[in-house]
CSV table of C-alpha atoms in Angstrom, one decimal:
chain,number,residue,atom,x,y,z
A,9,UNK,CA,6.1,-6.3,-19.3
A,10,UNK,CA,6.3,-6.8,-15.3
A,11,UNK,CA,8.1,-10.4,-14.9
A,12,UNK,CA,7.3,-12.1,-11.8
A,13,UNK,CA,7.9,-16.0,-10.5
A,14,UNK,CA,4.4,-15.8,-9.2
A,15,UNK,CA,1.4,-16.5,-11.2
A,16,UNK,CA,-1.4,-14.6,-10.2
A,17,UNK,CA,-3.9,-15.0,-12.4
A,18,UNK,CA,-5.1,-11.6,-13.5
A,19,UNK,CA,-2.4,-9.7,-12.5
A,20,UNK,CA,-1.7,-7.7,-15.6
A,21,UNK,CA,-5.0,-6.6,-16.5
A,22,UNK,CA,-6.9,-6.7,-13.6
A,23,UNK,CA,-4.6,-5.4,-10.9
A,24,UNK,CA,-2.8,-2.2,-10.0
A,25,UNK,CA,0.8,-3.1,-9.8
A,26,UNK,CA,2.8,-1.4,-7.1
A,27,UNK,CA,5.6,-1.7,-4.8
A,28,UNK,CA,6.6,-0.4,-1.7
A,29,UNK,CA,9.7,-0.6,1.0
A,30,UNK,CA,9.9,-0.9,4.5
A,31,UNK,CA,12.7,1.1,5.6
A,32,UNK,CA,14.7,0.7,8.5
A,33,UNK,CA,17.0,3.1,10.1
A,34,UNK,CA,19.3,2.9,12.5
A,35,UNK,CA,19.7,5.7,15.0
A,36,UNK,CA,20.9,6.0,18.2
A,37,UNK,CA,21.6,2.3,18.1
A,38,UNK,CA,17.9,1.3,17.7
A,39,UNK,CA,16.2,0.6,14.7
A,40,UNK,CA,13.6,2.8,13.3
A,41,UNK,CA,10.8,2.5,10.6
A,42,UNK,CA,10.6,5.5,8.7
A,43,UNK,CA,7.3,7.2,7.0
A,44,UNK,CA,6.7,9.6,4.3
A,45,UNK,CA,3.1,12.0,4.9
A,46,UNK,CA,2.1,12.5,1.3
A,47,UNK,CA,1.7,15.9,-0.5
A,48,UNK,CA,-1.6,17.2,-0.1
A,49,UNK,CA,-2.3,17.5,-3.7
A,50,UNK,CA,-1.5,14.0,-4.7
A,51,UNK,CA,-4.0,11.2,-5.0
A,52,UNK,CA,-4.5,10.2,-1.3
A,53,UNK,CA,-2.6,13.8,0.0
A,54,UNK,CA,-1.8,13.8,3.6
A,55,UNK,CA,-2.1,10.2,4.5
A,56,UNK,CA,1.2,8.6,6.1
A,57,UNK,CA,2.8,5.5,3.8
A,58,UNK,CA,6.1,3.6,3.0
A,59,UNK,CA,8.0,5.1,0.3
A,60,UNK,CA,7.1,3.3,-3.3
A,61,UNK,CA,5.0,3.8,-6.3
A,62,UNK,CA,3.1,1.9,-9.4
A,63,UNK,CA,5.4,-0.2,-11.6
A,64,UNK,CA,6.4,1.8,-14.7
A,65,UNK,CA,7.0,-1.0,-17.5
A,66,UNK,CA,9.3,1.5,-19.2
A,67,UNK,CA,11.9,2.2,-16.3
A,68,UNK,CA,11.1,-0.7,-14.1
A,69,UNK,CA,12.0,-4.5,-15.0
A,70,UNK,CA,10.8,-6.0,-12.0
A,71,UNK,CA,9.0,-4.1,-8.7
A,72,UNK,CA,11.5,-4.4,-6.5
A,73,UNK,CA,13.0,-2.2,-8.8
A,74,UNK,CA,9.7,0.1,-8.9
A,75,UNK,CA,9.7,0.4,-5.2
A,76,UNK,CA,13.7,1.3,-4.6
A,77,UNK,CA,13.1,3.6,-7.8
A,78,UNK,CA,10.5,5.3,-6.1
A,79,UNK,CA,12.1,5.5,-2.7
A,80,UNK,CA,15.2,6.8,-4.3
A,81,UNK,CA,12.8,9.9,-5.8
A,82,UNK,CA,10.5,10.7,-2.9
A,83,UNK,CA,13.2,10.7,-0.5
A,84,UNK,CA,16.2,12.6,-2.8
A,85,UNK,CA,19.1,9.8,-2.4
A,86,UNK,CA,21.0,8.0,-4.4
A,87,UNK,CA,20.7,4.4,-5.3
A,88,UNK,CA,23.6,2.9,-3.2
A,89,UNK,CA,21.5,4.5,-0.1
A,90,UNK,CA,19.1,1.9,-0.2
A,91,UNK,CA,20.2,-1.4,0.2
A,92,UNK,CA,17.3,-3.3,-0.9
A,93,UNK,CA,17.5,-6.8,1.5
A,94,UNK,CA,14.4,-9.5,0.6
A,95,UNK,CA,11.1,-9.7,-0.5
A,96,UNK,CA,8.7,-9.5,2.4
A,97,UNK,CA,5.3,-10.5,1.1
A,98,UNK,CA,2.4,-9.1,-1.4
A,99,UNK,CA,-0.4,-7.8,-0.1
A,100,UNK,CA,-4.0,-7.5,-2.2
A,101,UNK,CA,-6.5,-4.8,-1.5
A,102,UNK,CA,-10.5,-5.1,-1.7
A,103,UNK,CA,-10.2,-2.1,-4.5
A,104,UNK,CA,-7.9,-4.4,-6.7
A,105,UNK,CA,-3.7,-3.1,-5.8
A,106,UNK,CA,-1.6,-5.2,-5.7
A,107,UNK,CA,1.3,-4.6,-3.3
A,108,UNK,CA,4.7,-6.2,-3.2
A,109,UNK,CA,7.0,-4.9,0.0
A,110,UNK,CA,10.2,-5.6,0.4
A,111,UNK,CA,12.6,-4.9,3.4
A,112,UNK,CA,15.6,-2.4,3.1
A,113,UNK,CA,18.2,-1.0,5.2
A,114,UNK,CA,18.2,3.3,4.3
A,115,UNK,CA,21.7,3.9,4.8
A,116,UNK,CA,21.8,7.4,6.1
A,117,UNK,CA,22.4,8.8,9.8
A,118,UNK,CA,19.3,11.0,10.3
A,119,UNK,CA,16.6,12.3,8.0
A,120,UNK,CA,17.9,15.4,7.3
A,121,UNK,CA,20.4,14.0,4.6
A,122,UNK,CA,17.3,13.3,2.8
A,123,UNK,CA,16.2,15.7,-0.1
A,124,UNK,CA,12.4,14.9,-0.1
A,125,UNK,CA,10.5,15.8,-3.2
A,126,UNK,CA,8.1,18.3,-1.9
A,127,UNK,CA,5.6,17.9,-4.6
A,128,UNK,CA,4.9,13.9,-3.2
A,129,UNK,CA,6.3,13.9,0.1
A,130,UNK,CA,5.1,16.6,2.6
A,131,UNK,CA,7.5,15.5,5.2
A,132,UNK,CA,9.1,12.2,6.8
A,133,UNK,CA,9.5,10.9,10.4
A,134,UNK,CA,10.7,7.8,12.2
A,135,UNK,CA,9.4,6.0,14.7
A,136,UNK,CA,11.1,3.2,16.7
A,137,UNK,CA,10.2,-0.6,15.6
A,138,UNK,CA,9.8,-0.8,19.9
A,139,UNK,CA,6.2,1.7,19.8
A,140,UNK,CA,5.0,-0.9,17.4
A,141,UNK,CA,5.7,-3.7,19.6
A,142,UNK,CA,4.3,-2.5,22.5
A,143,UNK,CA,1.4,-0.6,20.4
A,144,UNK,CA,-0.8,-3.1,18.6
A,145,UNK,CA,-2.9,-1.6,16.0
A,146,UNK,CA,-6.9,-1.0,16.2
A,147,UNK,CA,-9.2,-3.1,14.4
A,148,UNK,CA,-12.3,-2.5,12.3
A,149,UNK,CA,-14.5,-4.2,10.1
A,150,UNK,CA,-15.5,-2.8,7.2
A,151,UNK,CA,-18.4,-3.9,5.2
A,152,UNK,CA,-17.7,-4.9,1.5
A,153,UNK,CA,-20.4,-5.0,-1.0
A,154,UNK,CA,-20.5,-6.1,-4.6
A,155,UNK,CA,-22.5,-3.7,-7.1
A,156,UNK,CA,-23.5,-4.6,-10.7
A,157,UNK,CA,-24.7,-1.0,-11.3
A,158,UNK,CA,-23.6,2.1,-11.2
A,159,UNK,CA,-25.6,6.1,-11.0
A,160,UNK,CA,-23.6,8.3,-14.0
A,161,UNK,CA,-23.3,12.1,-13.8
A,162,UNK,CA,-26.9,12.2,-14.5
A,163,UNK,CA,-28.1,9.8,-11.8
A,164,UNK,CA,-29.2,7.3,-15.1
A,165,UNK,CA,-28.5,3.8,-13.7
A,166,UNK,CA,-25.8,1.9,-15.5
A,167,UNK,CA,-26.1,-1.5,-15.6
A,168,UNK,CA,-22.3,-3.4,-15.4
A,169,UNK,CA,-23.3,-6.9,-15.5
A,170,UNK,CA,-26.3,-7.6,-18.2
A,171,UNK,CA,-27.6,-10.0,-16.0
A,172,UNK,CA,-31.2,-10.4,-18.3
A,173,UNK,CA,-28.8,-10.5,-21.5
A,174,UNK,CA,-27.2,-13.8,-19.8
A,175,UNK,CA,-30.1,-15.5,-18.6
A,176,UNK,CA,-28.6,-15.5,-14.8
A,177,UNK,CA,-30.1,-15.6,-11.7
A,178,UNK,CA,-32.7,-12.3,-10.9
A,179,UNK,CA,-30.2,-12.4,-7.3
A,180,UNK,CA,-27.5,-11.0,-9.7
A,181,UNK,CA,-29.4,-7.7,-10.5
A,182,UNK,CA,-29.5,-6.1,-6.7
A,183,UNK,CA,-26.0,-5.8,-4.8
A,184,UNK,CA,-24.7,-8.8,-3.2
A,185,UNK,CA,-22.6,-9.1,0.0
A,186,UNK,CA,-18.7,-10.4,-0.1
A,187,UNK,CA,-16.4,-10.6,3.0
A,188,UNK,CA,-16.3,-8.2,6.1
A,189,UNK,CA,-12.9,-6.6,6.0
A,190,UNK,CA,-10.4,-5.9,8.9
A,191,UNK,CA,-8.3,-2.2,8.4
A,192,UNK,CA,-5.9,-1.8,11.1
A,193,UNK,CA,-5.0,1.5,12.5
A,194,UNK,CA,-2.3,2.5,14.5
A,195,UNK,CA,-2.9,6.3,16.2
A,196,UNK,CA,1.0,7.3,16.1
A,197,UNK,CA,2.9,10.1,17.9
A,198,UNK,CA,3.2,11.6,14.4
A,199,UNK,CA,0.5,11.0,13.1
A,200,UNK,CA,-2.7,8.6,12.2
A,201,UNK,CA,-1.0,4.7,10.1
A,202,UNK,CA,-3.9,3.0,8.7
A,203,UNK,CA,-4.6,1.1,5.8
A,204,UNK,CA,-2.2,-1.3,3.7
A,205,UNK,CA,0.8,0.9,5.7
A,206,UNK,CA,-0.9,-0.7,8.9
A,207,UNK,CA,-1.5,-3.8,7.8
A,208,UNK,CA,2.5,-4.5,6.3
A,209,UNK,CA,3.9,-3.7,10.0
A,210,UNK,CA,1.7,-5.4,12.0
A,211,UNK,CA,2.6,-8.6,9.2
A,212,UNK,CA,6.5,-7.6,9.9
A,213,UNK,CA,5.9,-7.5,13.3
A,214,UNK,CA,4.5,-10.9,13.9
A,215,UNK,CA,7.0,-12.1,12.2
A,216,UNK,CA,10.0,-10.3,14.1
């Protein structure tokens, strides 16, 4: 069972539970953030993230333990190369994850010590906390839409909500609207950073 201080209600059954880091490198005297571009086989392939994964209640006691876990597998070192520092924040998504970062120092001199796992992690770069300082990210809005129904395999509506069966509102049968919502992009050197990745650097760097 995931033990956490926080109470958010719903958090075992209706979230996914993951955890990520943000790890800095130093090189060349200047620290770096460094990425992972997933596989291209793997759920989201190709897409550029933080190291980390879904807590796994039977290897994981907490998620900070999921997400240097996780690092310590995609990126093939040990567990004394990542010194885990603080909890930075969590971050919950329109589709439901739940996110927890946390900061960590990866204590290696340049990427190639690492021993990625090529069936997750196509390859990893750094870039310097500086580009993201100078290079705010691009906003959108995205529109969010609630949907009591859904089409199965053979286009039969399915209804999610038996909004007659309950006596509510007619309103309740069509879709209704919820909030806009802002994705953040940054268009890299190495590559497109967009999404929950986007969003935890532009929070770390308003704070820095």
């Amino acid at each position: 069972m995931l033990k956490n201080k926080e109470m958010i209600i719903g958090r075992s059954y209706k979230y996914l539970n993951t955890a990520v880091l943000i790890p800095l490198i130093r090189i060349n005297k200047e620290t770096h953030l460094l990425f992972e571009q997933r596989s291209s086989d793997i759920v989201q392939g190709d897409e550029i993230c933080f190291p980390g994964g879904r807590f796994d209640v039977e290897k994981d006691a907490t998620l900070k333990d999921t997400a240097q876990r996780e690092t310590c597998e995609e990126l093939g070192i040990t567990k004394n190369r990542v010194k885990v520092r603080q909890k930075f924040g969590i971050l919950i998504t329109p589709i439901g994850v739940l996110v927890e970062a946390y900061t960590a120092i990866i204590r290696i001199k340049s990427i190639r010590e690492l021993n990625i796992n090529k069936a997750e992690v196509r390859r990893v770069f750094t870039i310097p906390l500086d580009w993201f300082r100078k290079n705010p990210p691009r906003e959108h809005q995205l529109h969010i839409e609630v949907r009591p129904f859904r089409y199965n395999d053979n286009h039969e509506k399915e209804h999610l909500l038996p909004v007659k069966d309950y006596a509510l509102p007619e309103r309740y049968e069509q879709p209704w609207e919820g909030r806009e919502h802002t994705v953040f992009v940054y268009p890299a050197p190495s590559g497109v950073i967009w999404g929950i990745t986007a969003e935890i650097i532009r929070e770390y760097i308003k704070r820095k």
